[in-house]
Each structure stands twice: as C-alpha cells, then as structure tokens.
Short mmCIF file of C-alpha atoms and ligand atoms in Angstrom, two decimals:
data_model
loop_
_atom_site.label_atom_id
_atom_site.label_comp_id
_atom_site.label_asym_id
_atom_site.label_seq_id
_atom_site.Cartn_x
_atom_site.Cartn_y
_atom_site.Cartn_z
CA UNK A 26 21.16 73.34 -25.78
CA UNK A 27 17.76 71.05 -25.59
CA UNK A 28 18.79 67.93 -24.57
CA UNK A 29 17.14 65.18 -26.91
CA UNK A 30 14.23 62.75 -25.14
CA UNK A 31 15.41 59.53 -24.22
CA UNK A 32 15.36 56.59 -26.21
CA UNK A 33 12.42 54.97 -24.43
CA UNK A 34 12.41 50.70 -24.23
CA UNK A 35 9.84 48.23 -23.01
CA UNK A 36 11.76 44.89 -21.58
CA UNK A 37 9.61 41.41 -21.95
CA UNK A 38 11.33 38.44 -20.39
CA UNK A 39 9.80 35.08 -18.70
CA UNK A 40 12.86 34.04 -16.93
CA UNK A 41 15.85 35.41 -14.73
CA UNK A 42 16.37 39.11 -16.37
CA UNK A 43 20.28 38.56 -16.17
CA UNK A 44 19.56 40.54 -19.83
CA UNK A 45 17.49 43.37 -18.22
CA UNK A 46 20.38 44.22 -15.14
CA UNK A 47 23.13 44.17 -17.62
CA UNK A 48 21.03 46.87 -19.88
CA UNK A 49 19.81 48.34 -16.96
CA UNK A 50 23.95 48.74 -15.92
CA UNK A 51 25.02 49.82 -18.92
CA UNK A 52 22.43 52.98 -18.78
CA UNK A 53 23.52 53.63 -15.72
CA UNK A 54 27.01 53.82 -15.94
CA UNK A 55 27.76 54.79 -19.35
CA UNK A 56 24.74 57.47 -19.28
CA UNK A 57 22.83 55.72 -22.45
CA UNK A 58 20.40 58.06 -23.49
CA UNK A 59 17.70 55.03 -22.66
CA UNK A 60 14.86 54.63 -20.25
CA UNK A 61 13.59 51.44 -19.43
CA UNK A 62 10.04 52.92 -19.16
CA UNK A 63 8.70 49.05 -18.26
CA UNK A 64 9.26 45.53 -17.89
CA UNK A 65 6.15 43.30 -18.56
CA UNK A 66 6.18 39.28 -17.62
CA UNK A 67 3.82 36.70 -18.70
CA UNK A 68 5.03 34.49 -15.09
CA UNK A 69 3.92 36.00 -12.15
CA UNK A 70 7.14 35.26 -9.82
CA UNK A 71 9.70 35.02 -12.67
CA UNK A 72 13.01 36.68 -10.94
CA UNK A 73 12.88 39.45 -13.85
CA UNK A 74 10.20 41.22 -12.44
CA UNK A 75 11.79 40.70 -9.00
CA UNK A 76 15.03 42.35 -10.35
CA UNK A 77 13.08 45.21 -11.89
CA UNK A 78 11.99 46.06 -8.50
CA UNK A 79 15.07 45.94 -7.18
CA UNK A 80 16.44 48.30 -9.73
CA UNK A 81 13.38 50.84 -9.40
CA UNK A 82 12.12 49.71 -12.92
CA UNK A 83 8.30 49.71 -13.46
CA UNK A 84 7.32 46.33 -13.61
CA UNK A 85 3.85 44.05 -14.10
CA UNK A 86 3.05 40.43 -14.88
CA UNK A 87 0.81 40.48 -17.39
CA UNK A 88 -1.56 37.45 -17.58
CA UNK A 89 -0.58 36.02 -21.02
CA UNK A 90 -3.99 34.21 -21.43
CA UNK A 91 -4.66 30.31 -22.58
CA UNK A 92 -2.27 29.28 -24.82
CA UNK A 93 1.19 28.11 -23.94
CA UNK A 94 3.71 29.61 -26.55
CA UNK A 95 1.69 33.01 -27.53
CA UNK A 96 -0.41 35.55 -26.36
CA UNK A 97 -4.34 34.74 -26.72
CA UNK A 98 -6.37 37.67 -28.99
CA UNK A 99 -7.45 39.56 -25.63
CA UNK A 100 -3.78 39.29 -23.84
CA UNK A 101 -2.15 40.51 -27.08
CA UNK A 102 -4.59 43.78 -27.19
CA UNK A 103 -3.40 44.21 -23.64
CA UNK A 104 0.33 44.42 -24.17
CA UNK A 105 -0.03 46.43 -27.25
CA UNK A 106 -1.92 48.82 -24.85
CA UNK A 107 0.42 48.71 -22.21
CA UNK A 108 3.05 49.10 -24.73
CA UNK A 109 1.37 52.27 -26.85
CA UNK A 110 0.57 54.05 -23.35
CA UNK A 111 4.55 53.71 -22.22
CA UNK A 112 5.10 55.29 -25.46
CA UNK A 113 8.29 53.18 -26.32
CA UNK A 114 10.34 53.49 -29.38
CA UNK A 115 11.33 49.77 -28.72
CA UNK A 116 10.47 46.23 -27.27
CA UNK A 117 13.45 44.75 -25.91
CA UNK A 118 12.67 40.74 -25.70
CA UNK A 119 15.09 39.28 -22.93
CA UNK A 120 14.15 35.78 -22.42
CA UNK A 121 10.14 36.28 -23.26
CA UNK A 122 9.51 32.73 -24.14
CA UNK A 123 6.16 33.24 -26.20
CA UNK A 124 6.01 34.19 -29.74
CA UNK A 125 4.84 37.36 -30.81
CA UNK A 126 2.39 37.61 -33.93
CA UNK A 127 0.00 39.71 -36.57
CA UNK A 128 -0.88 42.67 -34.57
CA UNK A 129 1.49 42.99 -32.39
CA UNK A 130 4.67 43.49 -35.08
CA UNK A 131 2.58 45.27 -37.52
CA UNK A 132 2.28 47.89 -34.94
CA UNK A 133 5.38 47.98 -34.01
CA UNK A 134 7.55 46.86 -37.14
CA UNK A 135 11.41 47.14 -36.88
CA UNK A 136 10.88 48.12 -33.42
CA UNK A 137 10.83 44.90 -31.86
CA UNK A 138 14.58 43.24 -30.61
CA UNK A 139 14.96 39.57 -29.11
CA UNK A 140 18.74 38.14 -28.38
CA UNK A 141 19.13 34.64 -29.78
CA UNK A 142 21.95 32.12 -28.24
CA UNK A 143 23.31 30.88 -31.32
CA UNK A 144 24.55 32.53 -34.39
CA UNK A 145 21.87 32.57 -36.71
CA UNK A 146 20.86 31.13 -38.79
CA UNK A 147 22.24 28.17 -37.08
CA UNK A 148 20.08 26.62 -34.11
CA UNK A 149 16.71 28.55 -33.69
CA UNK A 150 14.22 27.84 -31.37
CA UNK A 151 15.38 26.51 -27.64
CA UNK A 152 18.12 25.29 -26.07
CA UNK A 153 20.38 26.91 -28.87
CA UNK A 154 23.07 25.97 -26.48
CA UNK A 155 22.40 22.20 -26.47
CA UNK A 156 21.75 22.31 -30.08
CA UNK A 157 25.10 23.50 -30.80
CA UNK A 158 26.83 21.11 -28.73
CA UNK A 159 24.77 18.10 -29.59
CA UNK A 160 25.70 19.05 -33.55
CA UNK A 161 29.77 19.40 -32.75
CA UNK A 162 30.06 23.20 -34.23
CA UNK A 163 33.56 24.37 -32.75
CA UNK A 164 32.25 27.81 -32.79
CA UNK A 165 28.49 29.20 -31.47
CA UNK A 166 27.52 32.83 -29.90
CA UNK A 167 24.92 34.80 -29.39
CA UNK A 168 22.67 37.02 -31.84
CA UNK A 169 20.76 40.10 -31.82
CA UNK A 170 18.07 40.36 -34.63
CA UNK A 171 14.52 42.51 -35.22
CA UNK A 172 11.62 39.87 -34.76
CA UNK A 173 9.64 39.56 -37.03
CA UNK A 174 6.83 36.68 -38.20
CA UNK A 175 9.14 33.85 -38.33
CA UNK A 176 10.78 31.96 -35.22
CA UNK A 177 14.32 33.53 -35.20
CA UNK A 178 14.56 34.47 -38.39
CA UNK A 179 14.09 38.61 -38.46
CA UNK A 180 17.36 40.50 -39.76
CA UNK A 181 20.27 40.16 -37.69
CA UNK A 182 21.22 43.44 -36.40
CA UNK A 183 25.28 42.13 -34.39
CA UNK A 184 26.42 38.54 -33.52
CA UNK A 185 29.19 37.41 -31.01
CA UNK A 186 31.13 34.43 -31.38
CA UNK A 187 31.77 32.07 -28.85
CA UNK A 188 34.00 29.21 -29.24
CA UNK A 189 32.96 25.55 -28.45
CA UNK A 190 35.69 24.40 -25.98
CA UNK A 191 36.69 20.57 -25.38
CA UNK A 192 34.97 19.27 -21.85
CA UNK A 193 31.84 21.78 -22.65
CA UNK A 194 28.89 20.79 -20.32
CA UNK A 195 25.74 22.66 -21.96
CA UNK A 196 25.59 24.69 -18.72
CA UNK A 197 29.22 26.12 -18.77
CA UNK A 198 28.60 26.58 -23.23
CA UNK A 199 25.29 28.59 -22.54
CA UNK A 200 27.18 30.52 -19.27
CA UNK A 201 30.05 32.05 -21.86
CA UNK A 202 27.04 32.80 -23.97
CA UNK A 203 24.92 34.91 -21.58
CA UNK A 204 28.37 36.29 -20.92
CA UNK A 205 28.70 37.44 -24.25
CA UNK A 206 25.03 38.51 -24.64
CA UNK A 207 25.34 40.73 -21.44
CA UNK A 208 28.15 42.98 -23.14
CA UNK A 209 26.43 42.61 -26.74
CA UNK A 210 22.56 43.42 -25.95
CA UNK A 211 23.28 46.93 -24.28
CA UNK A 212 25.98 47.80 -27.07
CA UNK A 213 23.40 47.05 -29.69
CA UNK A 214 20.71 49.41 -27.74
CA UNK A 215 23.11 51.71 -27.45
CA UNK A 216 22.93 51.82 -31.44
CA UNK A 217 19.89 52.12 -31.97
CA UNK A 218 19.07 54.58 -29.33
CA UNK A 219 21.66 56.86 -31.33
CA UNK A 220 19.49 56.31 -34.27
CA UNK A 221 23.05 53.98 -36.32
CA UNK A 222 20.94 50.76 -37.23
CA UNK A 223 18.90 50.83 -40.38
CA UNK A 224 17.09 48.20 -41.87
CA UNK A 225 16.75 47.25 -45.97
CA UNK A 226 14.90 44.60 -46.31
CA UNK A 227 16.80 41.52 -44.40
CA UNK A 228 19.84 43.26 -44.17
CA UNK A 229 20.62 46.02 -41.41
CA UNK A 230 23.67 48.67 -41.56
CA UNK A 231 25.76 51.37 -39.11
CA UNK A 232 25.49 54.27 -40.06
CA UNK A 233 27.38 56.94 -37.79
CA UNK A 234 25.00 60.47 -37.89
CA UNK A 235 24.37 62.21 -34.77
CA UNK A 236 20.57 63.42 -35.55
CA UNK A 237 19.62 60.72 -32.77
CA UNK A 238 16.89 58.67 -33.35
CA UNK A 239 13.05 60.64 -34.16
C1 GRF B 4 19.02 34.50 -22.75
O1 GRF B 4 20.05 33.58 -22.67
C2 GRF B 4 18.58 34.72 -24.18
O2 GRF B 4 19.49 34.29 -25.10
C3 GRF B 4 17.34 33.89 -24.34
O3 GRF B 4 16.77 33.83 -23.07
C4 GRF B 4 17.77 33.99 -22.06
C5 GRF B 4 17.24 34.95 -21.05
O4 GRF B 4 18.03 35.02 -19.91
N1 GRF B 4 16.51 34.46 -25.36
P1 GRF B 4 17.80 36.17 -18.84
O5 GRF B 4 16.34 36.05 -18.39
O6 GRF B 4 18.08 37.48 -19.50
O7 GRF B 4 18.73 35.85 -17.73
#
C-alpha cells in the first residue's frame, strides 16, 4: 500500500510555544500523519524557537521588519517564501502576535489557523483572558478559527469551554485556557490533516471520508 505524504504545517509563534510542544506531542505519540516542516519567529530569543530546537524542529527568527503589529512589504515576501519553499499545506499561528494581511492570505486562503483564548466572537484581540474576567462572563474558552482579513474574526473551525470560577486571578483563568487549547489545537490538526474540515463561506463542517487531504 503507498502510504499517503504527510500533512505538512508551518508553526509561527512570538512567545513561549507551549502550543507548538503540545502539537509537536500529539504527532508523536498518536502518529498524526503531520510534519512540522518549520517554525518561524519574528523575536529572536522567544522560548518557541528555543523549544523547536529542543524537539529537532527546523526553526528561524525571521526579522519581521519596521512596524510593530505586522509584517513590513519586504518581511511579508520573505515568509511567503520561506513558507512556499517548505511546501506546507498549512500555517499553524501559535501565539504569532502580528497580523497577517493582503498577500499573505490570498496565497494561502483557508490554509491559515490561529487559536484564540476566548470563545468567539466574544473578546478578540489581547488579553482575551482579562477581557473575560473584567466583563463577569461565567463561562470563556478557547477557539480555533481560519484567519482571515479581520482581527479574530475568520470562521471558527472547534471551541472549548472553560468555566469562569469564583476567586479567578487572570493568570490561573488564562492557565485552564492554555490547558484547554493544548488538547484542542492538535485535535483540530488532526482534522484537517485527515482532510474532515470544510469551509462554506463563514461556516466550517466534519465531514468523516478517508481520501486524506490532496
Ligand atoms: C496562546 O494562549 C494563544 O491563545 C494565543 O497566544 C498564546 C500562545 O502561547 N494566541 P504559547 O506561545 O503557545 O505558549
């Protein structure tokens, strides 16, 4: 039998890369037809890239250029290049805190990810976390959604629900949330690596074939 080509990903993140391991664990030991062919970082000692190395991942900082929330013109044409040589079917976003625009998603449309922690639509942009608790919502979570132009607000591909408990501090709130994420992120890659998620319009479905993704 020819076994299929893996599901290849590219992994952006800014920060710790607590996202990345827990991906990176769940290929490992549930066999996910997934290779985490890079991990790219626009700060030069964020841990991610330090984890990446730890794991054996390919990993680069790539110098995001002047602005402070998106990639300038010349820094975008150098992801998408880094991106089109790895030859990924997806960009996983795992804490990248810059917004991706224009060229870069018409490129790659529907085959960019980011995890959000709040359920969407409630709380975009940062601190979700503190957001949530600063409004009194009893219940928050974490969500999983195709980026798109907008600032959280591509379809919504799974959410987990996280409840809100009395005595919250924002840290121990946004703790049971990367908790959550950690199981959720790799279960929803898992998905589309099997080729189940498809997208219509703003809404996505399962859909349980085996062809595998093409
Ligand atoms: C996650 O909590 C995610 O919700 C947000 O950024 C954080 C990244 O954390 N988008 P880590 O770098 O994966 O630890």
């Amino acid at each position: 039998m020819i076994k299929a080509r893996p599901f290849k990903i590219a992994i952006f993140g800014s920060g710790k890369g607590s996202n990345m391991v827990a991906i990176a664990e769940a290929v490992r030991a549930q066999s996910l037809p997934i290779s985490i062919e890079i991990v790219i970082s626009d700060v030069p000692d964020a841990k991610i890239l330090v984890r990446a190395r730890e794991l054996d991942i390919p990993s680069r900082y790539v110098n995001p250029g002047s602005f402070r929330t998106k990639l300038d013109e010349a820094a975008e044409q150098k992801y998408i290049q880094i991106v089109q040589e790895a030859r990924v079917d997806l960009v996983v976003l795992a804490g990248f805190m810059r917004i991706l625009k224009g060229n870069f998603l018409r490129l790659f449309e529907n085959r960019v990810i980011n995890i959000h922690p709040s359920l969407l639509p409630a709380f975009p942009g940062l601190e979700s976390w503190k957001q949530a608790l600063d409004y009194g919502v009893k219940v928050t979570g974490c969500t999983v959604h195709f980026v798109d132009q907008g600032m959280d607000t591509g379809p919504i591909i799974a959410q987990e629900t996280v409840p809100v408990l009395e005595g919250d501090s924002a840290e121990t709130l946004h703790g049971r949330i990367q908790e959550k994420e950690r199981m959720l992120y790799p279960q929803v890659l898992g998905l589309l690596a099997a080729g189940n998620i498809r997208v219509h319009g703003r809404h996505t479905s399962r859909c349980f074939t085996n062809e595998g993704h093409n």
